PDB file of C-alpha atoms in Angstrom:
ATOM      1  CA  GLY A   1     -10.844  17.644  19.701  1.00 66.00           C
ATOM      2  CA  ASP A   2      -7.853  15.415  20.362  1.00 73.00           C
ATOM      3  CA  GLY A   3      -5.452  15.313  17.423  1.00 77.00           C
ATOM      4  CA  GLY A   4      -3.302  12.678  19.116  1.00 76.00           C
ATOM      5  CA  VAL A   5      -5.592   9.850  18.050  1.00 80.00           C
ATOM      6  CA  VAL A   6      -5.193  10.599  14.341  1.00 84.00           C
ATOM      7  CA  GLY A   7      -2.009   8.519  14.087  1.00 81.00           C
ATOM      8  CA  ASP A   8      -3.593   5.533  15.848  1.00 80.00           C
ATOM      9  CA  VAL A   9      -6.689   5.678  13.654  1.00 84.00           C
ATOM     10  CA  LEU A  10      -4.560   5.972  10.520  1.00 87.00           C
ATOM     11  CA  VAL A  11      -2.447   2.919  11.448  1.00 83.00           C
ATOM     12  CA  THR A  12      -5.605   0.960  12.265  1.00 85.00           C
ATOM     13  CA  HIS A  13      -7.062   1.663   8.844  1.00 88.00           C
ATOM     14  CA  LEU A  14      -3.809   1.042   6.976  1.00 90.00           C
ATOM     15  CA  ALA A  15      -3.464  -2.367   8.646  1.00 89.00           C
ATOM     16  CA  THR A  16      -6.703  -3.547   7.007  1.00 91.00           C
ATOM     17  CA  ILE A  17      -6.072  -2.293   3.453  1.00 93.00           C
ATOM     18  CA  PRO A  18      -5.004  -5.709   2.045  1.00 94.00           C
ATOM     19  CA  ALA A  19      -8.402  -7.262   2.828  1.00 94.00           C
ATOM     20  CA  PRO A  20     -10.525  -5.151   0.451  1.00 94.00           C
ATOM     21  CA  LEU A  21      -7.698  -5.309  -2.088  1.00 95.00           C
ATOM     22  CA  ALA A  22      -7.879  -9.123  -1.973  1.00 96.00           C
ATOM     23  CA  VAL A  23     -11.639  -9.037  -2.572  1.00 96.00           C
ATOM     24  CA  LEU A  24     -11.122  -6.524  -5.373  1.00 95.00           C
ATOM     25  CA  GLY A  25      -8.418  -8.749  -6.868  1.00 96.00           C
ATOM     26  CA  ALA A  26     -10.798 -11.711  -6.815  1.00 96.00           C
ATOM     27  CA  CYS A  27     -13.427  -9.600  -8.583  1.00 96.00           C
ATOM     28  CA  VAL A  28     -10.923  -8.494 -11.244  1.00 95.00           C
ATOM     29  CA  THR A  29      -9.951 -12.120 -11.838  1.00 96.00           C
ATOM     30  CA  LEU A  30     -13.576 -13.182 -12.090  1.00 96.00           C
ATOM     31  CA  PHE A  31     -14.418 -10.312 -14.426  1.00 94.00           C
ATOM     32  CA  ALA A  32     -11.567 -11.283 -16.733  1.00 93.00           C
ATOM     33  CA  TRP A  33     -11.992 -15.058 -16.733  1.00 93.00           C
ATOM     34  CA  ALA A  34     -15.678 -15.638 -15.858  1.00 94.00           C
ATOM     35  CA  PRO A  35     -17.565 -12.347 -16.340  1.00 93.00           C
ATOM     36  CA  ARG A  36     -20.985 -13.759 -15.517  1.00 95.00           C
ATOM     37  CA  LEU A  37     -19.773 -14.850 -12.102  1.00 96.00           C
ATOM     38  CA  ALA A  38     -18.072 -11.558 -11.258  1.00 95.00           C
ATOM     39  CA  ALA A  39     -21.060  -9.777  -9.731  1.00 95.00           C
ATOM     40  CA  PRO A  40     -22.682 -12.622  -7.741  1.00 97.00           C
ATOM     41  CA  VAL A  41     -19.422 -14.090  -6.446  1.00 96.00           C
ATOM     42  CA  GLY A  42     -17.941 -10.646  -5.788  1.00 95.00           C
ATOM     43  CA  TRP A  43     -20.936  -9.600  -3.709  1.00 96.00           C
ATOM     44  CA  ALA A  44     -20.904 -12.968  -1.957  1.00 96.00           C
ATOM     45  CA  LEU A  45     -17.271 -12.323  -0.963  1.00 94.00           C
ATOM     46  CA  VAL A  46     -18.194  -8.883   0.349  1.00 95.00           C
ATOM     47  CA  ALA A  47     -21.146 -10.335   2.294  1.00 95.00           C
ATOM     48  CA  LEU A  48     -19.047 -13.190   3.663  1.00 93.00           C
ATOM     49  CA  THR A  49     -16.362 -10.780   4.830  1.00 93.00           C
ATOM     50  CA  GLY A  50     -18.961  -8.593   6.530  1.00 93.00           C
ATOM     51  CA  VAL A  51     -20.805 -11.459   8.212  1.00 94.00           C
ATOM     52  CA  VAL A  52     -17.597 -13.077   9.432  1.00 93.00           C
ATOM     53  CA  THR A  53     -16.215  -9.778  10.709  1.00 90.00           C
ATOM     54  CA  VAL A  54     -19.341  -8.768  12.584  1.00 93.00           C
ATOM     55  CA  PHE A  55     -21.078 -12.011  13.540  1.00 95.00           C
ATOM     56  CA  ALA A  56     -18.411 -14.766  13.694  1.00 92.00           C
ATOM     57  CA  THR A  57     -18.310 -15.031  17.471  1.00 89.00           C
ATOM     58  CA  LEU A  58     -22.046 -14.497  17.879  1.00 94.00           C
ATOM     59  CA  LEU A  59     -22.878 -17.256  15.384  1.00 94.00           C
ATOM     60  CA  ASP A  60     -20.021 -19.441  16.645  1.00 94.00           C
ATOM     61  CA  LEU A  61     -18.796 -19.946  13.098  1.00 93.00           C
ATOM     62  CA  PRO A  62     -16.174 -22.643  12.559  1.00 94.00           C
ATOM     63  CA  GLU A  63     -12.624 -21.448  12.065  1.00 94.00           C
ATOM     64  CA  GLN A  64     -12.604 -22.785   8.480  1.00 95.00           C
ATOM     65  CA  VAL A  65     -15.485 -20.446   7.587  1.00 93.00           C
ATOM     66  CA  GLN A  66     -13.856 -17.516   9.349  1.00 93.00           C
ATOM     67  CA  ALA A  67     -10.617 -18.161   7.439  1.00 93.00           C
ATOM     68  CA  LEU A  68     -12.455 -17.445   4.160  1.00 93.00           C
ATOM     69  CA  SER A  69     -12.478 -13.766   5.086  1.00 93.00           C
ATOM     70  CA  PRO A  70      -9.257 -11.886   4.335  1.00 93.00           C
ATOM     71  CA  LEU A  71      -9.794  -9.782   7.472  1.00 91.00           C
ATOM     72  CA  TYR A  72      -9.511 -12.932   9.601  1.00 92.00           C
ATOM     73  CA  HIS A  73      -5.816 -13.219   8.780  1.00 92.00           C
ATOM     74  CA  LEU A  74      -4.891  -9.615   9.570  1.00 91.00           C
ATOM     75  CA  ALA A  75      -4.080  -8.287  13.029  1.00 88.00           C
ATOM     76  CA  ASP A  76      -6.872  -6.375  14.733  1.00 85.00           C
ATOM     77  CA  VAL A  77      -4.859  -3.208  15.358  1.00 82.00           C
ATOM     78  CA  PRO A  78      -4.851  -1.547  17.988  1.00 79.00           C
ATOM     79  CA  VAL A  79      -6.209  -4.480  20.034  1.00 84.00           C
ATOM     80  CA  GLU A  80      -3.478  -6.773  18.691  1.00 87.00           C
ATOM     81  CA  GLU A  81       0.062  -5.877  17.707  1.00 88.00           C
ATOM     82  CA  PHE A  82       0.653  -5.390  13.978  1.00 87.00           C
ATOM     83  CA  ALA A  83       1.871  -8.615  12.340  1.00 89.00           C
ATOM     84  CA  PRO A  84       3.775  -8.020   9.093  1.00 90.00           C
ATOM     85  CA  ALA A  85       3.735 -11.633   7.814  1.00 94.00           C
ATOM     86  CA  PRO A  86      -0.063 -11.965   7.384  1.00 93.00           C
ATOM     87  CA  PHE A  87      -0.218  -8.392   6.089  1.00 94.00           C
ATOM     88  CA  LEU A  88       2.333  -9.201   3.380  1.00 95.00           C
ATOM     89  CA  ALA A  89       0.706 -12.574   2.612  1.00 96.00           C
ATOM     90  CA  VAL A  90      -2.759 -11.074   2.041  1.00 95.00           C
ATOM     91  CA  THR A  91      -1.177  -8.251   0.022  1.00 96.00           C
ATOM     92  CA  ALA A  92       0.647 -10.832  -2.131  1.00 97.00           C
ATOM     93  CA  VAL A  93      -2.586 -12.768  -2.705  1.00 96.00           C
ATOM     94  CA  ALA A  94      -4.317  -9.541  -3.752  1.00 96.00           C
ATOM     95  CA  ALA A  95      -1.484  -8.629  -6.143  1.00 97.00           C
ATOM     96  CA  LEU A  96      -1.461 -12.130  -7.619  1.00 97.00           C
ATOM     97  CA  ALA A  97      -5.224 -12.038  -8.155  1.00 96.00           C
ATOM     98  CA  VAL A  98      -4.977  -8.663  -9.906  1.00 95.00           C
ATOM     99  CA  ALA A  99      -2.124  -9.954 -12.108  1.00 96.00           C
ATOM    100  CA  ILE A 100      -4.154 -13.026 -13.087  1.00 96.00           C
ATOM    101  CA  GLY A 101      -7.128 -10.782 -13.816  1.00 94.00           C
ATOM    102  CA  LEU A 102      -5.070  -8.426 -15.952  1.00 92.00           C
ATOM    103  CA  ALA A 103      -3.687 -11.401 -17.892  1.00 92.00           C
ATOM    104  CA  GLY A 104      -7.273 -12.478 -18.516  1.00 91.00           C
ATOM    105  CA  MET A 105      -8.184  -8.989 -19.708  1.00 88.00           C
ATOM    106  CA  ARG A 106      -5.314  -9.064 -22.167  1.00 85.00           C
ATOM    107  CA  ARG A 107      -6.504 -12.477 -23.391  1.00 81.00           C
ATOM    108  CA  ARG A 108     -10.031 -11.170 -23.985  1.00 72.00           C
ATOM    109  CA  GLN A 109      -8.730  -8.067 -25.789  1.00 67.00           C
ATOM    110  CA  ILE A 110     -11.290  -5.820 -24.147  1.00 57.00           C
ATOM    111  CA  GLY A 111     -11.357  -2.408 -25.778  1.00 61.00           C
ATOM    112  CA  GLY A 112      -9.041  -3.410 -28.591  1.00 56.00           C
TER     113      GLY A 112
END
C-alpha cells in the first residue's frame, strides 16, 4: 500500500550491511588460513550474532559478549540516528578480513 516507507526500509537495511560482510570476511580468512575451522567458527559467529541481536537484553548478557557481534556496533536505524563512524569501522574490518583471506588464498594456490 504505502510506497513512502520504501525509502525508510531501504536505509534501515543498508545501515546493517557491514555486519554480515564482517562475518563473511572472517569466514573467508578462516577458509584461507585454517580451512578446518571455517565451517564451525563461521557458524558460531552467525549464531553468536543472532543470539546477541535477539536475546541480549532478555539474557542480560554482559557488554563484552554483546560487543562480539558486529551488529552491536552499528546504529539501530530508524530507532537511532545513523552513525557513520561505526559503519565505516565495521566496513573497514570486513574489508581487511577479506584482504587477509584473499592473501591466504593466493598463498595456498587454490585452483592453480
